[in-house]
Coordinates of C-alpha atoms in Angstrom, one line a residue:
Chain F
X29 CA 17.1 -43.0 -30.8
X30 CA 20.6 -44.1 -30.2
X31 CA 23.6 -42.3 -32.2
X32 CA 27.0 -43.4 -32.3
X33 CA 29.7 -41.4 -32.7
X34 CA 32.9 -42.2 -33.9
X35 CA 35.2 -41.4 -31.2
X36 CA 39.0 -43.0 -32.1
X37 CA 40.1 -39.1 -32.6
X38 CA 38.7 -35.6 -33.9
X39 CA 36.0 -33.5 -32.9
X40 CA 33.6 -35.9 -31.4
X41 CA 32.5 -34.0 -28.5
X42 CA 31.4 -31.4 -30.7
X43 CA 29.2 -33.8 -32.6
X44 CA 27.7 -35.3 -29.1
X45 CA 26.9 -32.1 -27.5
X46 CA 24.7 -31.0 -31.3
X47 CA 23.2 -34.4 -30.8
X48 CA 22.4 -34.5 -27.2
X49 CA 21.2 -31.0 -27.5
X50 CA 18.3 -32.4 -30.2
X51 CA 17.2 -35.0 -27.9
X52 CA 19.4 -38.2 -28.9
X53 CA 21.1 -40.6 -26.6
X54 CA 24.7 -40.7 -27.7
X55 CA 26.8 -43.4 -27.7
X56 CA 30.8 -42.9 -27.9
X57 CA 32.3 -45.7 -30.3
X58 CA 35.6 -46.9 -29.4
X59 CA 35.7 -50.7 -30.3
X60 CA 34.0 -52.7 -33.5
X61 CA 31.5 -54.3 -31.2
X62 CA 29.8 -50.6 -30.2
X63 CA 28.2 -50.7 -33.6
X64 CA 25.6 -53.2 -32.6
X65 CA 23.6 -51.5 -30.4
X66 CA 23.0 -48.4 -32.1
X67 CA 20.8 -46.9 -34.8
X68 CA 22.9 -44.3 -36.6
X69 CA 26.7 -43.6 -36.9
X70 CA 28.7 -39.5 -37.2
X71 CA 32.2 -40.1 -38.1
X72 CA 33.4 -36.7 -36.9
X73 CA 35.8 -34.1 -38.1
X74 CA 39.5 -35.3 -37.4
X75 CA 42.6 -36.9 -39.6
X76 CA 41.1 -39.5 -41.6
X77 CA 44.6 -41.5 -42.1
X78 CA 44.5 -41.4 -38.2
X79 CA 40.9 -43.1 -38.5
X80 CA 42.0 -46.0 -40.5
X81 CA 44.9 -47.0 -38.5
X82 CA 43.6 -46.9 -35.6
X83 CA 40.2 -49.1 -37.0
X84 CA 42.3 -51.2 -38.2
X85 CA 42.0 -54.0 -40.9
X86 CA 38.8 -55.8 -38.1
X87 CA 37.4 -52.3 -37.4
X88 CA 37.3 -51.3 -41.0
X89 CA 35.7 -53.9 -42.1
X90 CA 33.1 -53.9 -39.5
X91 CA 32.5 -50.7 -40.2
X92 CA 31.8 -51.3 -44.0
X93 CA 29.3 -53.5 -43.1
X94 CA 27.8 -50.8 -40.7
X95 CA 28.0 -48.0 -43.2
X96 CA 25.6 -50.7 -46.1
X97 CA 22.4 -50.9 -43.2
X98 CA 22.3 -48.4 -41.0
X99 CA 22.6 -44.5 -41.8
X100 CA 25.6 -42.9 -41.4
X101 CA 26.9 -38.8 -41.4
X102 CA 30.5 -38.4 -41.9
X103 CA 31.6 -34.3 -41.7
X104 CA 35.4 -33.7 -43.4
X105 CA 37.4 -36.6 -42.3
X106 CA 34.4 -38.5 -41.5
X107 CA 33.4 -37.6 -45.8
X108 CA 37.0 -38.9 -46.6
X109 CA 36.7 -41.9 -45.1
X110 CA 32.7 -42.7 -46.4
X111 CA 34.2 -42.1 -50.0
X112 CA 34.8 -44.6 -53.0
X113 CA 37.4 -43.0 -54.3
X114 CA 40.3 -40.8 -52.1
X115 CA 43.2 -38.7 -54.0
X116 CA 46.0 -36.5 -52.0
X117 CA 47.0 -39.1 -51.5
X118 CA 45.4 -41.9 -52.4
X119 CA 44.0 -44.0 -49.5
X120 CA 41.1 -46.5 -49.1
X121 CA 37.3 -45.7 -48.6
X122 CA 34.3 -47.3 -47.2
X123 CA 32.6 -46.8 -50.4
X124 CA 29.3 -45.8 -49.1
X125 CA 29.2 -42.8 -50.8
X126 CA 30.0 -42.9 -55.0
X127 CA 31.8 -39.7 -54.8
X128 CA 36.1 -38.6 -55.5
X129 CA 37.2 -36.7 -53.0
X130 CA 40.6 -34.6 -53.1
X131 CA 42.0 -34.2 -49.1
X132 CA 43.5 -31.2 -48.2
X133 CA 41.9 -29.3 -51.4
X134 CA 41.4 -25.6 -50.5
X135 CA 45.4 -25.6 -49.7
X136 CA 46.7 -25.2 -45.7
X137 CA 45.5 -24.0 -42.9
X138 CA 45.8 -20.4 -43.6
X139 CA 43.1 -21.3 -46.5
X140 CA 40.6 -22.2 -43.7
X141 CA 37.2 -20.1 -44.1
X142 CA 33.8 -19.5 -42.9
X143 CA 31.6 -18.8 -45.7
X144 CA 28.1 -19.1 -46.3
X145 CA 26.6 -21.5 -48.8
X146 CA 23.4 -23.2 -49.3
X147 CA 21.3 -26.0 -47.8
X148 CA 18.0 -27.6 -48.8
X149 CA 17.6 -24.2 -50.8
X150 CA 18.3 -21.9 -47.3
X151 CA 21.3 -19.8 -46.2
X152 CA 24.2 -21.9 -44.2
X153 CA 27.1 -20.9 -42.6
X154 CA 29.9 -23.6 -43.5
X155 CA 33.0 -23.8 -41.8
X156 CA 36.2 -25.3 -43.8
X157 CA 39.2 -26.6 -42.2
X158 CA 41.8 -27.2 -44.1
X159 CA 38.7 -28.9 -46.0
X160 CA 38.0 -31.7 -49.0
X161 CA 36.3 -31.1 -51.9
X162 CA 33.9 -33.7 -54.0
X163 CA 35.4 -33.9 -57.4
X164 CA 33.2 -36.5 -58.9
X165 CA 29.5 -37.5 -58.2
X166 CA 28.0 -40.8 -58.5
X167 CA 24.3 -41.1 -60.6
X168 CA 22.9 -42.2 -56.7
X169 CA 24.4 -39.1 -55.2
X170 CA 22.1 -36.5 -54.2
X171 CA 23.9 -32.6 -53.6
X172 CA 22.0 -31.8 -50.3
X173 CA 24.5 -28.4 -50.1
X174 CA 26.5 -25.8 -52.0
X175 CA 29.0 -23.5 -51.5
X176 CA 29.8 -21.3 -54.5
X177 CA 29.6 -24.1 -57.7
X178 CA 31.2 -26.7 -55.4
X179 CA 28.9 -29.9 -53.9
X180 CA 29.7 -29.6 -50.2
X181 CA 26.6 -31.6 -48.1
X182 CA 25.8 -35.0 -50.3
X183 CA 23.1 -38.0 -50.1
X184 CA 23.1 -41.3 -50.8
X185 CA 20.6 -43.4 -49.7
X186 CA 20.7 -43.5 -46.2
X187 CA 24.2 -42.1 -46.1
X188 CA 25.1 -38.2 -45.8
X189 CA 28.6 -36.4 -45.8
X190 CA 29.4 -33.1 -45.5
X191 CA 33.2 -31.2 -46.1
X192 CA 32.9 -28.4 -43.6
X193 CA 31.9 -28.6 -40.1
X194 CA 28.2 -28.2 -39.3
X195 CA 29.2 -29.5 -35.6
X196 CA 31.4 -26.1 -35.2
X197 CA 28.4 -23.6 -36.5
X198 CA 25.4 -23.3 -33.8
X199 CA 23.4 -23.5 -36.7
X200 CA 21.5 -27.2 -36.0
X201 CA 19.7 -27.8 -39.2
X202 CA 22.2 -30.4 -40.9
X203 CA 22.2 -32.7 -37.5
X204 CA 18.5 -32.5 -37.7
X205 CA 18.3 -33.5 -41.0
X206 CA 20.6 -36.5 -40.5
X207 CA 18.3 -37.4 -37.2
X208 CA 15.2 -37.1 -39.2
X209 CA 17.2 -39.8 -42.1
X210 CA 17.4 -42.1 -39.0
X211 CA 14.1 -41.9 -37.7
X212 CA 12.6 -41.8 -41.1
X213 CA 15.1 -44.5 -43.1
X214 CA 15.9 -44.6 -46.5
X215 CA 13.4 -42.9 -48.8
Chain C
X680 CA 31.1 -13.3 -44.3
X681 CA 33.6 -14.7 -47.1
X682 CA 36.7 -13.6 -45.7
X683 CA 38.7 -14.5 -42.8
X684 CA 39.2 -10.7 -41.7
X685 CA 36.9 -10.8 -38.8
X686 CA 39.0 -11.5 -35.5
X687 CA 36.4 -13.9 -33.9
X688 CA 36.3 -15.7 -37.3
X689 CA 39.4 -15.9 -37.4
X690 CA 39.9 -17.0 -33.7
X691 CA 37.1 -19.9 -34.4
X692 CA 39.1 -21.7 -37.3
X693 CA 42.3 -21.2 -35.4
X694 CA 40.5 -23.5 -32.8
X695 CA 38.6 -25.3 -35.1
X696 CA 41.9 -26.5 -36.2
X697 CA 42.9 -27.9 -32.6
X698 CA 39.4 -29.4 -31.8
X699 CA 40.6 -31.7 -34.9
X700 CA 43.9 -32.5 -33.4
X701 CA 41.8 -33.8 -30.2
X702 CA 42.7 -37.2 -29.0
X703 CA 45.4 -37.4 -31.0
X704 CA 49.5 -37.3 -30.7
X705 CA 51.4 -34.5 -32.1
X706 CA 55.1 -36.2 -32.9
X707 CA 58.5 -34.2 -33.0
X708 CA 60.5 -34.6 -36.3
X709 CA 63.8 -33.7 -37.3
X710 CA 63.6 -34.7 -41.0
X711 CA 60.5 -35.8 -43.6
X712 CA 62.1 -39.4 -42.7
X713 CA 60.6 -39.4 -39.1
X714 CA 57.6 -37.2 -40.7
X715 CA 57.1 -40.0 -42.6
X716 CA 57.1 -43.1 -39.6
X717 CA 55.3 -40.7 -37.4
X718 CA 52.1 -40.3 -40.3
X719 CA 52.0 -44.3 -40.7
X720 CA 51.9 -44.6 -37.5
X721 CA 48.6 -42.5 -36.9
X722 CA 50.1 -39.0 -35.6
X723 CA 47.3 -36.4 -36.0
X724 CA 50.3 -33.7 -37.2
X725 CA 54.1 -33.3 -36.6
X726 CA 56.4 -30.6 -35.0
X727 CA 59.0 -30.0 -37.5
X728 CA 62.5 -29.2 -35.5
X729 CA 66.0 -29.1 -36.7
X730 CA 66.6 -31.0 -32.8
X731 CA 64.2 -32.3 -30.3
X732 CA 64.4 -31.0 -27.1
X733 CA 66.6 -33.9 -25.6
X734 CA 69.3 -32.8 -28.2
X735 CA 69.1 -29.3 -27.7
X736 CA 69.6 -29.5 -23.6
X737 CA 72.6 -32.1 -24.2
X738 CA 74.4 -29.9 -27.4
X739 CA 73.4 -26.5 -25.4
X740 CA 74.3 -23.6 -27.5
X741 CA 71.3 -21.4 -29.0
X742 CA 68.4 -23.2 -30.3
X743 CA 66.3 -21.1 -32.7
X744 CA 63.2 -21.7 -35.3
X745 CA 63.9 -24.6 -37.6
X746 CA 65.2 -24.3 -41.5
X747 CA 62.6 -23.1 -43.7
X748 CA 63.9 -25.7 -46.1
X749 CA 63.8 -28.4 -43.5
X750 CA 60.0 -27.6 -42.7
X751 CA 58.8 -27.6 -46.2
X752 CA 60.4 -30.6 -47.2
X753 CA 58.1 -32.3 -44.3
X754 CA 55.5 -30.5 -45.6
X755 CA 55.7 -32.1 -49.2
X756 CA 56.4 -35.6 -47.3
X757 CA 52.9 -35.5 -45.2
X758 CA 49.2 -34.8 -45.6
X759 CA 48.3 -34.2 -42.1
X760 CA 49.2 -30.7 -40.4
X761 CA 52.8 -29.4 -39.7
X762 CA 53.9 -27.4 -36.9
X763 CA 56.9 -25.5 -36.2
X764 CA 58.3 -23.7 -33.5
X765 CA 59.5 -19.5 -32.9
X766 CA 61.1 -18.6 -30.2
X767 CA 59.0 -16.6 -27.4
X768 CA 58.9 -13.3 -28.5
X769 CA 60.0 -13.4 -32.0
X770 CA 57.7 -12.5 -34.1
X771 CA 60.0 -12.3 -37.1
X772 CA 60.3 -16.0 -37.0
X773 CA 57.0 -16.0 -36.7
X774 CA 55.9 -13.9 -39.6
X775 CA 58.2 -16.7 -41.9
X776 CA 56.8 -19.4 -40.2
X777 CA 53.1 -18.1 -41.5
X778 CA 54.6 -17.3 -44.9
X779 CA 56.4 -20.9 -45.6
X780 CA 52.4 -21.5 -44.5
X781 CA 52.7 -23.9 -41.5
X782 CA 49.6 -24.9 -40.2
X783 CA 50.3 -24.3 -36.1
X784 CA 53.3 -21.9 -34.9
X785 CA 54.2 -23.2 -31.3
X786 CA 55.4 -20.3 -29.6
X787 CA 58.4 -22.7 -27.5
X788 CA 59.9 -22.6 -24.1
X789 CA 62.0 -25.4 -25.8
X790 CA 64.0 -22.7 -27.9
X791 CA 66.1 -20.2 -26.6
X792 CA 63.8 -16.7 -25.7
X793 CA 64.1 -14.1 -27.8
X794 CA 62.2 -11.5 -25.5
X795 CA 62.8 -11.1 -21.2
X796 CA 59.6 -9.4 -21.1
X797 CA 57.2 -9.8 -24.3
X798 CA 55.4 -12.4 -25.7
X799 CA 54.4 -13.1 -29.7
X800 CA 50.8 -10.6 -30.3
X801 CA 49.6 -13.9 -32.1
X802 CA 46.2 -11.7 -32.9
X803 CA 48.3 -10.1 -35.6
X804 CA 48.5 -13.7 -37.3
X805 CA 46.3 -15.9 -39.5
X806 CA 48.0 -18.7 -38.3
X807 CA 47.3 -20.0 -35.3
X808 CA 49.4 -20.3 -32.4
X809 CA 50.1 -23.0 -29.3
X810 CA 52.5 -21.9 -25.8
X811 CA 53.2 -24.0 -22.9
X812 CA 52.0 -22.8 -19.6
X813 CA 52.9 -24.1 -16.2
X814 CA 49.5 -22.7 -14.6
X815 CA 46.0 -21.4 -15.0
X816 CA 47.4 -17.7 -15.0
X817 CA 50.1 -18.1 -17.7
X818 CA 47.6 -20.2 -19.9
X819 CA 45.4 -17.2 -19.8
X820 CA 48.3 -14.5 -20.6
X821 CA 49.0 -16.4 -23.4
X822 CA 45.0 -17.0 -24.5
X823 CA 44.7 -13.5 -23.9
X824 CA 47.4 -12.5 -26.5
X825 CA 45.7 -14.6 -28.9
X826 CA 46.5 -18.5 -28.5
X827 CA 44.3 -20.9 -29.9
X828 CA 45.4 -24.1 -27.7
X829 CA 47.4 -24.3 -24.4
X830 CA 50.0 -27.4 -23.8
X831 CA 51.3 -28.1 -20.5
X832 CA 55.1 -27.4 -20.5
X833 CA 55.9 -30.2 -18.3
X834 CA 59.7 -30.6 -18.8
X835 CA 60.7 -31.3 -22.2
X836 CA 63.4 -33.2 -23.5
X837 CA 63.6 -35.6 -20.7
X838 CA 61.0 -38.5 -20.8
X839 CA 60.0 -38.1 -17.1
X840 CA 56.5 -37.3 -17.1
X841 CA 56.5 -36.0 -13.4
X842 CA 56.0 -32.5 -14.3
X843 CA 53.6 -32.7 -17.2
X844 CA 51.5 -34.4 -14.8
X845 CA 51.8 -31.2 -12.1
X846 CA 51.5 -28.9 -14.6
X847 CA 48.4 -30.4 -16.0
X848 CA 47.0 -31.1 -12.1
X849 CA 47.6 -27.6 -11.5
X850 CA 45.4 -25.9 -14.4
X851 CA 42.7 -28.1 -13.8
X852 CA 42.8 -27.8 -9.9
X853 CA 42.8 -24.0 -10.1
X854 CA 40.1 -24.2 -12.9
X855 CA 37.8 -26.3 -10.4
X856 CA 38.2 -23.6 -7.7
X857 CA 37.0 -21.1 -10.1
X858 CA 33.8 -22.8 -10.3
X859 CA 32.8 -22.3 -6.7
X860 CA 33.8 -19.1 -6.3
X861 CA 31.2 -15.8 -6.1
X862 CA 31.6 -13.0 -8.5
X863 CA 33.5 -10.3 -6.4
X864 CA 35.6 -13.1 -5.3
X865 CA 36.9 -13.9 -9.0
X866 CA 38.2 -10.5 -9.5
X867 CA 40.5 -11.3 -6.8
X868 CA 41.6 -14.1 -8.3
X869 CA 42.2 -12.4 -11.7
X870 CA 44.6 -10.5 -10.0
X871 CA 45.9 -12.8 -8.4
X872 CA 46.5 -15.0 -11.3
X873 CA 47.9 -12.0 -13.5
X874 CA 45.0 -12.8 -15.5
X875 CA 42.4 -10.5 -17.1
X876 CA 39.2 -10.7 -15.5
X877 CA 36.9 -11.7 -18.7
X878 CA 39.3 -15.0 -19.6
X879 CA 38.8 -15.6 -15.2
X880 CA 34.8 -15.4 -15.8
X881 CA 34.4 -17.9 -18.6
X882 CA 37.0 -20.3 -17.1
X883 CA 34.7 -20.0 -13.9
X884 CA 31.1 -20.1 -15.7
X885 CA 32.5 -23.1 -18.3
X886 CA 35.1 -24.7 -15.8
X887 CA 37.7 -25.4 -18.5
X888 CA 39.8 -23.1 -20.8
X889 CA 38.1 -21.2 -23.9
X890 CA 40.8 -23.1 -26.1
X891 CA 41.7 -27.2 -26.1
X892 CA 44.1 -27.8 -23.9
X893 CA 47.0 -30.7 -24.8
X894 CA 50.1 -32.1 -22.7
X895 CA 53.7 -32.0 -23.7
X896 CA 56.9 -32.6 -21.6
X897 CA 58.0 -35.7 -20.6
X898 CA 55.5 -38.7 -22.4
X899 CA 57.5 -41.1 -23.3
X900 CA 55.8 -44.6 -22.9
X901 CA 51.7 -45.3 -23.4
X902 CA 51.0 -45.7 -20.0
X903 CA 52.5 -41.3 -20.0
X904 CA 50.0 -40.8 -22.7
X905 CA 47.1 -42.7 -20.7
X906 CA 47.9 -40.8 -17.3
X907 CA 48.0 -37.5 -19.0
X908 CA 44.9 -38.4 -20.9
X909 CA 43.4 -39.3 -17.5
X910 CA 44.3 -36.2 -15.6
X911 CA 42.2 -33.9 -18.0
X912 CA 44.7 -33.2 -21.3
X913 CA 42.5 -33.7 -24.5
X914 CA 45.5 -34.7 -26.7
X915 CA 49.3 -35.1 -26.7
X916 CA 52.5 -34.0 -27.8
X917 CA 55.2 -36.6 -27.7
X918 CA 58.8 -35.3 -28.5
X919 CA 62.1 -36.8 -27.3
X920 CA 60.2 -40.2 -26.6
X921 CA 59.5 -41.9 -30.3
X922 CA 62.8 -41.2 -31.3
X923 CA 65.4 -41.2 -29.4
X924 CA 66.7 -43.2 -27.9
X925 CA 68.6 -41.4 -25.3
X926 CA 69.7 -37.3 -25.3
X927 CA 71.9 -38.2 -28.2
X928 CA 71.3 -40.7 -30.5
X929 CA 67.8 -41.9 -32.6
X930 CA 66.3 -45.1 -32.2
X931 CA 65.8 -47.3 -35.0
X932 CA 63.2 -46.9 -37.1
X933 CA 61.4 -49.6 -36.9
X934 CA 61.2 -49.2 -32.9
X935 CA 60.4 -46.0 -33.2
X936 CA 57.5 -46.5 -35.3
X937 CA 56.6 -49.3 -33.0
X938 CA 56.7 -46.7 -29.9
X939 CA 54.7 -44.6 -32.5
X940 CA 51.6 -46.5 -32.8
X941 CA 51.8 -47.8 -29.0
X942 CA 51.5 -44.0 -28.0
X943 CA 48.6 -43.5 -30.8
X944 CA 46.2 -46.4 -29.4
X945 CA 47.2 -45.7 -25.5
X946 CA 45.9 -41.9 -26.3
X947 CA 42.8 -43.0 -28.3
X948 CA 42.1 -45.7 -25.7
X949 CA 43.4 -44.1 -22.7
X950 CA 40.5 -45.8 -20.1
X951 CA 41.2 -49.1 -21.3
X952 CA 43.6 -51.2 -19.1
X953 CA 43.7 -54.2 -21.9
X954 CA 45.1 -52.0 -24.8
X955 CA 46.9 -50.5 -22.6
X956 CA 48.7 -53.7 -21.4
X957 CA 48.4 -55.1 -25.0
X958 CA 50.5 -51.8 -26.7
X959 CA 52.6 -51.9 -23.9
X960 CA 53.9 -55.3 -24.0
X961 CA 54.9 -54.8 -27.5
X962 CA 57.3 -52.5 -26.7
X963 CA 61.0 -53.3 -26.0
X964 CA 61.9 -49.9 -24.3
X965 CA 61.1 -46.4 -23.6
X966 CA 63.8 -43.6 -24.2
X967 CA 66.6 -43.6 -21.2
X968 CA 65.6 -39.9 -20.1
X969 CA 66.8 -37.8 -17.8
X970 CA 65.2 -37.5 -14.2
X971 CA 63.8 -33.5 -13.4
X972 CA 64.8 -34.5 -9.7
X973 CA 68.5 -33.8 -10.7
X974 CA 68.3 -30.8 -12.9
X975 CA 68.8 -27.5 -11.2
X976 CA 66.1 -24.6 -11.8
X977 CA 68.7 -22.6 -13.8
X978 CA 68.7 -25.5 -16.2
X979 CA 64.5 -26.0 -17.0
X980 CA 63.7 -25.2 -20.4
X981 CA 59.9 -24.4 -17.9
X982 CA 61.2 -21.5 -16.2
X983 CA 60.9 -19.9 -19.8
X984 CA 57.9 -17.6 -20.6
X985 CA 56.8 -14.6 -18.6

């Protein structure tokens, strides 16, 4: 199986090393034309205005395209930028996900946390950076995660998202999940 | 588990916070103007300064942390992080830059000390802290008081790259002997790096810092960014070079902003050749600088930090 990950900026390596560690050959996308060889896409961690510009009008598009077929995980910036609908500010999404999502929402960085929420029913420990938060959920949008009443891990077809940082946790359970949505495809 | 009390918590989303920042360029503002130019134009955060370092070695006279009301007002104008300098050793300037709630305090070389002897105990802080260091032993002393990301010092405030690149070829070469050395002969080399010997062991077992570990000090152009990027740095802080356009006055805007995005795609795409000639052609100029060969020691803004 052959991930892609987003690497333009962020905490990519992070994301490989999870990957690589669960057996899957990773791929680090730089240009548009990486997309076409692989069978999955993470969109890391990172600043998600810093994504766009440096996709570019080409890249984004491509990517759109990407995001419609072939299953995608974006975690914090990577969410922001899979969104419909971006506030604080407002700034365009790929729309593969029918969420709102408010950047910057839990305040600064000294409102960063590790807390522990839920996943597929179990225990997680969830680590926020200066994190996002899903405002509004789409009738196709399936809450995979929790933290307190908040929607933290969603579905959507073959697209997931997460606002905190499963990559940063040694917990591997939400890259395996994404793994098994590739190997498995959309339900 | 809820609250950030812990100290390795805490320690893990003070470099949590870097690991985002990686890859990226880390611009030096004087107002929310620049702020402004240097988000548009893909910065991963800004360095909010009341003078970038090429002003403060021309005007001379004390530099100190910036405004309070100069830093907020870049921190209503941007969404991405803000950073803000103390000078080494004050930690009072330090305990307002965490209350105004700035989301990195660079403990700065580039200010005037505050403290011959002492460093900033940046454990006592929720905020997390960067500090330039010159070699593998001073990144450690300052790791060891609690920094969450190194930066080479390089020579700020000049645009010549030369000793960002020795800096940077220094830690990592020292890192790399590390590697290949026996256990009785790293405690040696804790001493002999003024080091403590648990921060010498995990640099030896890992072969790179336990924090990310960025360049500053001299990048002016793309092609800066891509040989820093080369030689080991995992992001970058550009200062002087976006916009000035010599020790004293700004560049225009509009070539700043152009210098801006040249600097963000070089760092992103630092092993390609073709963007790199592509972004650098666009450019008309790089800042005029100020060659390290003819400043005296007395006068290096590197020699700063103990």
């Amino acid at each position: 199986m052959k991930i892609g990950v987003l690497a333009l900026q962020g905490d990519f390596d992070a994301h490989r090393k999870r990957l690589e560690e669960l057996g899957a050959e990773v791929v680090l996308v730089k240009k548009p034309e990486q997309l076409d060889g692989i069978d999955g896409l993470v969109i890391p961690g990172g600043e998600s205005g810093t994504f766009l510009n440096l996709l570019g009008d080409a890249g984004f598009e491509k990517l759109k395209q990407f995001v419609r077929v072939k299953p995608t995980f974006g975690t914090c910036a990577g969410a922001i930028l899979l969104a419909t609908e971006v506030e604080n500010p407002k700034q365009v999404g790929l729309g593969a996900l029918d969420i709102r999502i408010r950047r910057n929402a839990y305040g600064r960085q000294i409102d960063s946390s590790i807390r522990e929420g839920s996943f597929s029913g179990s225990p997680l420990e969830m680590v926020f950076i200066r994190a996002p938060k899903i405002e509004r959920l789409g009738p196709g949008v399936e809450v995979i995660g929790t933290e307190g009443k908040d929607p933290v891990a969603v579905r959507q077809g073959k697209v997931m998202a997460a606002t905190f940082h499963p990559e940063l946790s040694t917990d591997s359970r939400v890259h395996r999940a994404f793994l098994e949505l590739v190997s498995n495809g959309t339900r | 588990m809820s609250q950030n009390n812990g100290s390795s918590t805490s320690l893990r989303l003070k470099i949590g916070l870097a690991e985002m920042l990686k890859g990226g360029v880390i611009m030096d503002v004087t107002d929310y103007k620049q702020a402004e130019i240097a988000e548009k134009a893909g910065a991963v955060a800004v360095m909010a300064l009341e003078r970038v370092p090429a002003q403060i070695r021309a005007e001379g006279g004390v530099a100190r942390m910036a405004s309070p009301k100069k830093i907020r007002e870049i921190m209503k104008a941007v969404s991405i992080p803000v950073m803000a300098k103390c000078r080494i050793g004050h930690f009072a300037e330090a305990q307002i830059l965490q209350e105004l709630g700035v989301d990195y305090i660079d403990e700065s070389e580039v200010l005037t000390p505050a403290d011959e002897a002492h460093h900033v105990d940046k454990h006592q802080f929720k905020t997390p802290f960067v500090c330039g260091a010159r070699n593998l032993g001073e990144a450690l002393r300052r790791i060891a008081e609690g920094a969450a990301m190194i930066r080479t010092k390089g020579e700020a405030g000049t645009g010549d790259v030369v000793h960002a690149v020795k800096h940077m070829r220094q830690i990592v070469q020292e890192m790399k002997i590390l590697t290949v050395l026996s256990e009785e002969e790293l405690y040696a080399k804790a001493k002999e790096h003024q080091a403590p010997y648990e921060l010498v062991r995990m640099v030896a077992k890992a072969g790179k810092l336990p924090v990310p570990n960025f360049s500053a000090g001299g990048i002016a152009t793309p092609a800066d960014a891509s040989l820093v990027m080369q030689l080991g740095a995992e992001s970058v802080f550009v200062g002087s070079g976006i916009f000035m356009k010599n020790s004293t006055e700004f560049a225009d805007p509009e070539e700043a902003e152009k210098r801006a995005r040249a600097i963000v795609k070089a760092t992103t795409h630092y092993l390609d050749a073709k963007v790199l000639l592509e972004v650098s052609e666009d450019l008309a100029g790089a800042m005029k600088g100020l060659a390290i060969s003819g400043i005296d020691e007395a006068h290096m803004l590197q020699t700063r930090g103990w």
